[in-house]
Amino acid sequence: TVNGAALWDDILHTARFGGTPKGGIRRLTLTEEDRLVRAWFEAACRQVGCTVTHDSLGNQFARRPGRDDSLPPITIGSHLDTQPTGGKFDGIVGVLGGLAVLRALHASGHETRHPIELINWTNEEGARFAPAMLASGVFAGVFTEQEALDKTDRAGIRFEDALVGIGYRGSEPCGQHPVSAYFELHIEQGPILEAQHKTIGIVTGVQGIRWYEVTLTGRDSHAGSTPMTMRADALLAAARMIEAVNQVALAFGPDAVGTVGLIESRPNSRNVVPGEVFFTIDLRHPDDTVVVRMEEAMRAKVAAIAAESGVGLALDCVWDSPAVHFDPACIGAVRRAAESFGYPARDIVSGAGHDAAYLARVTPTTMIFVPCAGGLSHNEAESAEPGDVTAGANVLLRAVLDADAR
Amino acid sequence: TVNGAALWDDILHTARFGGTPKGGIRRLTLTEEDRLVRAWFEAACRQVGCTVTHDSLGNQFARRPGRDDSLPPITIGSHLDTQPTGGKFDGIVGVLGGLAVLRALHASGHETRHPIELINWTNEEGARFAPAMLASGVFAGVFTEQEALDKTDRAGIRFEDALVGIGYRGSEPCGQHPVSAYFELHIEQGPILEAQHKTIGIVTGVQGIRWYEVTLTGRDSHAGSTPMTMRADALLAAARMIEAVNQVALAFGPDAVGTVGLIESRPNSRNVVPGEVFFTIDLRHPDDTVVVRMEEAMRAKVAAIAAESGVGLALDCVWDSPAVHFDPACIGAVRRAAESFGYPARDIVSGAGHDAAYLARVTPTTMIFVPCAGGLSHNEAESAEPGDVTAGANVLLRAVLDADAR
Ligand SMILES: NC(=O)NCCC(=O)O
Ligand SMILES: NC(=O)NCCC(=O)O
């Protein structure tokens, strides 16, 4: 079993890199805070006998040799980047839980057949550079490296420049790293495990996700002297579309979600009728055919609102991450591990996207969930119980050893 | 009469201070661009025989002595600050038209009984520091100087620091400057004069304006794993309120307007249900009793939406600028001036707020409007005809001389 106290200490310790007054973390990818936690990660992994490298997109690999070191490694991973107002657990539990696994192996001197590698993926959140899971997506061949390097944040800074800026543009081309399996431990980020008093979620897959960018073009005009009938108010049109996205999600049953998370209005001045609005839409459902129908319904409503409101519309789908079904053998390893500890467990589909969703395209993959308080995530108040986090890392350790023995 | 060609040259020349690629101006108050145009203004006024001073809020006064120099001056003024994406005419026509008046008096050697002063008011737009007409408001005793100095822009920069930063914090306390009348030339910023082929608007008053700030507190949560029914989406609530503001304005007849011009959503990340939204509301009507009823209707709708949407609500009225009725004698002077030139003219109420609205509290005041293309203002494409601008400056000159003779 893992050292739960050391794991919890690591969570609290690293929470200082980008720690916020409200107890959360602001550690956007490829920032100074990210550089600091990456340096800490390297040192911590070396202390448990690993060598640490990074690839051309800054993905970090901590390697513990195997008895047969020519075998492709069994990998564990998640991410250390956070949302602008993120919590202390999202992604972090997976990386530091992986470190706990390496520490347990190191402490016991246990020799695995395969090398074991722990991976810290770059830009999982998608908060700074869209889409989410960008570097694991390149790793899995979903995007090209150049596409990732050319992404810009909302301030116009290129991914490549930010990556070079923190000193993490490595020479190994992203995606050339061999892997034989991938396990990711994560907080659920939803309410199910807690409500049902389960310690472990055996993750069978990830729901389908699509992201859209919408730009509305109205006409800037004076808020005091422009009659209501002469306006082309891009923000009013956006407001109607935000309501429409909500209606679309509600119309497709309890498993459908739809969100407008980002909005920018121009010129954003109190006495100017807004002339241009940019916003994003996130639609999800476990069934890809439903995602397609949600998109159709959303597009119809948005187009109708644009026409009625007299604003120009540009709507692009910028990310399509289809539903994922994880590997039955890996799922079996997690199920046996949870049973062997006697942890209450249930199967679950992930509402959030994860690097595992892309890794599943190139290697047998699954995930382990642990509960988080109130299902709350992407929030500075995100919280999880030390006992649950330890249980998750124990299941991770045993599932890895199970996979190693196969 | 004024030199219309020189006036037009001044408009085009100063448009370079903060000029945008789309032919507009971005010259937010108390920025480097504002400093440059202020320095130009000083030099230009000195060239026509004026002394130039500024007060404790950076309001600039260009003084042409009178025969009886102990009389309080007849003043002319407007502003040289602009919206983030403003045009070349809003405010500028009034200041540079005033300069054209001073130039005409200088060229002809005409001696007035009163001193004549041209004023460039600080922060008229309210785009950087809310509310609009801030420094003329202090001048008129509506706000204290300290209130103005303590205002912050959306980046948290204090008015005082910005004012000191550009070197325009003068020693004369704002409001101590004597005045015996105030005339302001401005583009209409609305569609009426152009539609009715009038060259001059004889401005009888300004409609009532109220500004509100709204902060909604929901709960940040994950866009993928938070069921629709468990959300407290501050942006969805804001969207409904934006529609409600629109409905309120439409419900109070063709003279009512309502605008949400500024919105900020936090954390503003694509995969986070927004937990906090700040936005502003601008309500206006020529009749203050209607403004009160609009506010009541808006407050009721906003409160109901907040309750239904499960978000916390803070709604503050941050500016109340009641309807203004200008001085009949000044209005008469403008009417006679327009008639004397044979310009097509009509009475008009201003939909926009102006420094004149506050000056009217402390001295006999009125305004002169000229048409602008399509009624478009607070837009980079704002445009006016040189002939109309010249006509407006001619009327300004003659109205000032009329007042001087009284
Ligand atoms: N785990 C996580 O929050 N990932 C962000 C990707 C998503 O939006 O689901
Ligand atoms: N003239 C002008 O646009 N002033 C801004 C104040 C207002 O919002 O009406």
PDB file of N, CA, C and O in Angstrom, chain B residues 234-260:
ATOM      1  N   ALA B 234     -23.964  31.812 -12.878  1.00  0.00           N
ATOM      2  CA  ALA B 234     -24.122  33.266 -12.797  1.00  0.00           C
ATOM      3  C   ALA B 234     -24.280  33.885 -14.189  1.00  0.00           C
ATOM      4  O   ALA B 234     -24.965  34.908 -14.341  1.00  0.00           O
ATOM      5  N   LEU B 235     -23.678  33.283 -15.207  1.00  0.00           N
ATOM      6  CA  LEU B 235     -23.783  33.861 -16.550  1.00  0.00           C
ATOM      7  C   LEU B 235     -25.166  33.597 -17.148  1.00  0.00           C
ATOM      8  O   LEU B 235     -25.719  34.454 -17.839  1.00  0.00           O
ATOM      9  N   LEU B 236     -25.718  32.422 -16.876  1.00  0.00           N
ATOM     10  CA  LEU B 236     -27.075  32.150 -17.354  1.00  0.00           C
ATOM     11  C   LEU B 236     -28.055  33.138 -16.713  1.00  0.00           C
ATOM     12  O   LEU B 236     -28.934  33.698 -17.394  1.00  0.00           O
ATOM     13  N   ALA B 237     -27.884  33.386 -15.431  1.00  0.00           N
ATOM     14  CA  ALA B 237     -28.737  34.374 -14.756  1.00  0.00           C
ATOM     15  C   ALA B 237     -28.540  35.761 -15.365  1.00  0.00           C
ATOM     16  O   ALA B 237     -29.499  36.500 -15.619  1.00  0.00           O
ATOM     17  N   ALA B 238     -27.283  36.132 -15.636  1.00  0.00           N
ATOM     18  CA  ALA B 238     -27.002  37.440 -16.245  1.00  0.00           C
ATOM     19  C   ALA B 238     -27.657  37.532 -17.614  1.00  0.00           C
ATOM     20  O   ALA B 238     -28.213  38.579 -17.986  1.00  0.00           O
ATOM     21  N   ALA B 239     -27.610  36.450 -18.370  1.00  0.00           N
ATOM     22  CA  ALA B 239     -28.213  36.441 -19.713  1.00  0.00           C
ATOM     23  C   ALA B 239     -29.704  36.763 -19.615  1.00  0.00           C
ATOM     24  O   ALA B 239     -30.241  37.562 -20.385  1.00  0.00           O
ATOM     25  N   ARG B 240     -30.351  36.147 -18.647  1.00  0.00           N
ATOM     26  CA  ARG B 240     -31.792  36.398 -18.470  1.00  0.00           C
ATOM     27  C   ARG B 240     -32.041  37.855 -18.068  1.00  0.00           C
ATOM     28  O   ARG B 240     -33.042  38.456 -18.460  1.00  0.00           O
ATOM     29  N   MET B 241     -31.141  38.413 -17.289  1.00  0.00           N
ATOM     30  CA  MET B 241     -31.300  39.810 -16.858  1.00  0.00           C
ATOM     31  C   MET B 241     -31.063  40.775 -18.017  1.00  0.00           C
ATOM     32  O   MET B 241     -31.710  41.826 -18.099  1.00  0.00           O
ATOM     33  N   ILE B 242     -30.145  40.431 -18.899  1.00  0.00           N
ATOM     34  CA  ILE B 242     -29.894  41.276 -20.081  1.00  0.00           C
ATOM     35  C   ILE B 242     -31.158  41.333 -20.936  1.00  0.00           C
ATOM     36  O   ILE B 242     -31.571  42.404 -21.399  1.00  0.00           O
ATOM     37  N   GLU B 243     -31.794  40.179 -21.106  1.00  0.00           N
ATOM     38  CA  GLU B 243     -33.080  40.160 -21.840  1.00  0.00           C
ATOM     39  C   GLU B 243     -34.120  40.989 -21.091  1.00  0.00           C
ATOM     40  O   GLU B 243     -34.905  41.733 -21.701  1.00  0.00           O
ATOM     41  N   ALA B 244     -34.123  40.901 -19.778  1.00  0.00           N
ATOM     42  CA  ALA B 244     -35.105  41.646 -18.977  1.00  0.00           C
ATOM     43  C   ALA B 244     -34.909  43.156 -19.103  1.00  0.00           C
ATOM     44  O   ALA B 244     -35.883  43.917 -19.195  1.00  0.00           O
ATOM     45  N   VAL B 245     -33.671  43.611 -19.118  1.00  0.00           N
ATOM     46  CA  VAL B 245     -33.394  45.047 -19.292  1.00  0.00           C
ATOM     47  C   VAL B 245     -33.949  45.514 -20.639  1.00  0.00           C
ATOM     48  O   VAL B 245     -34.564  46.585 -20.746  1.00  0.00           O
ATOM     49  N   ASN B 246     -33.742  44.697 -21.648  1.00  0.00           N
ATOM     50  CA  ASN B 246     -34.268  45.013 -22.975  1.00  0.00           C
ATOM     51  C   ASN B 246     -35.802  45.125 -22.932  1.00  0.00           C
ATOM     52  O   ASN B 246     -36.398  46.062 -23.473  1.00  0.00           O
ATOM     53  N   GLN B 247     -36.431  44.179 -22.256  1.00  0.00           N
ATOM     54  CA  GLN B 247     -37.900  44.195 -22.166  1.00  0.00           C
ATOM     55  C   GLN B 247     -38.410  45.418 -21.412  1.00  0.00           C
ATOM     56  O   GLN B 247     -39.425  46.010 -21.787  1.00  0.00           O
ATOM     57  N   VAL B 248     -37.713  45.781 -20.356  1.00  0.00           N
ATOM     58  CA  VAL B 248     -38.119  46.972 -19.594  1.00  0.00           C
ATOM     59  C   VAL B 248     -38.075  48.201 -20.494  1.00  0.00           C
ATOM     60  O   VAL B 248     -39.014  49.005 -20.527  1.00  0.00           O
ATOM     61  N   ALA B 249     -36.985  48.345 -21.240  1.00  0.00           N
ATOM     62  CA  ALA B 249     -36.871  49.524 -22.111  1.00  0.00           C
ATOM     63  C   ALA B 249     -37.993  49.539 -23.144  1.00  0.00           C
ATOM     64  O   ALA B 249     -38.632  50.576 -23.370  1.00  0.00           O
ATOM     65  N   LEU B 250     -38.270  48.399 -23.732  1.00  0.00           N
ATOM     66  CA  LEU B 250     -39.327  48.332 -24.754  1.00  0.00           C
ATOM     67  C   LEU B 250     -40.700  48.635 -24.153  1.00  0.00           C
ATOM     68  O   LEU B 250     -41.577  49.186 -24.824  1.00  0.00           O
ATOM     69  N   ALA B 251     -40.889  48.299 -22.886  1.00  0.00           N
ATOM     70  CA  ALA B 251     -42.203  48.453 -22.257  1.00  0.00           C
ATOM     71  C   ALA B 251     -42.537  49.908 -21.932  1.00  0.00           C
ATOM     72  O   ALA B 251     -43.702  50.234 -21.676  1.00  0.00           O
ATOM     73  N   PHE B 252     -41.532  50.789 -21.934  1.00  0.00           N
ATOM     74  CA  PHE B 252     -41.801  52.167 -21.523  1.00  0.00           C
ATOM     75  C   PHE B 252     -41.804  53.151 -22.693  1.00  0.00           C
ATOM     76  O   PHE B 252     -41.524  54.336 -22.512  1.00  0.00           O
ATOM     77  N   GLY B 253     -42.117  52.648 -23.861  1.00  0.00           N
ATOM     78  CA  GLY B 253     -42.341  53.538 -24.995  1.00  0.00           C
ATOM     79  C   GLY B 253     -41.079  53.868 -25.770  1.00  0.00           C
ATOM     80  O   GLY B 253     -39.973  53.517 -25.352  1.00  0.00           O
ATOM     81  N   PRO B 254     -41.241  54.562 -26.903  1.00  0.00           N
ATOM     82  CA  PRO B 254     -40.122  54.778 -27.825  1.00  0.00           C
ATOM     83  C   PRO B 254     -39.017  55.679 -27.273  1.00  0.00           C
ATOM     84  O   PRO B 254     -37.909  55.668 -27.797  1.00  0.00           O
ATOM     85  N   ASP B 255     -39.289  56.444 -26.209  1.00  0.00           N
ATOM     86  CA  ASP B 255     -38.251  57.315 -25.662  1.00  0.00           C
ATOM     87  C   ASP B 255     -37.399  56.630 -24.592  1.00  0.00           C
ATOM     88  O   ASP B 255     -36.415  57.210 -24.122  1.00  0.00           O
ATOM     89  N   ALA B 256     -37.779  55.435 -24.208  1.00  0.00           N
ATOM     90  CA  ALA B 256     -37.020  54.725 -23.162  1.00  0.00           C
ATOM     91  C   ALA B 256     -35.904  53.902 -23.792  1.00  0.00           C
ATOM     92  O   ALA B 256     -36.087  53.295 -24.844  1.00  0.00           O
ATOM     93  N   VAL B 257     -34.743  53.905 -23.146  1.00  0.00           N
ATOM     94  CA  VAL B 257     -33.665  53.007 -23.563  1.00  0.00           C
ATOM     95  C   VAL B 257     -33.076  52.308 -22.346  1.00  0.00           C
ATOM     96  O   VAL B 257     -33.094  52.844 -21.230  1.00  0.00           O
ATOM     97  N   GLY B 258     -32.574  51.113 -22.589  1.00  0.00           N
ATOM     98  CA  GLY B 258     -31.935  50.326 -21.536  1.00  0.00           C
ATOM     99  C   GLY B 258     -30.838  49.488 -22.157  1.00  0.00           C
ATOM    100  O   GLY B 258     -31.060  48.866 -23.203  1.00  0.00           O
ATOM    101  N   THR B 259     -29.668  49.479 -21.524  1.00  0.00           N
ATOM    102  CA  THR B 259     -28.488  48.867 -22.141  1.00  0.00           C
ATOM    103  C   THR B 259     -27.637  48.157 -21.103  1.00  0.00           C
ATOM    104  O   THR B 259     -27.387  48.707 -20.031  1.00  0.00           O
ATOM    105  N   VAL B 260     -27.185  46.965 -21.435  1.00  0.00           N
ATOM    106  CA  VAL B 260     -26.099  46.342 -20.683  1.00  0.00           C
ATOM    107  C   VAL B 260     -24.861  46.466 -21.568  1.00  0.00           C
ATOM    108  O   VAL B 260     -24.752  45.803 -22.599  1.00  0.00           O
TER     109      VAL B 260
END
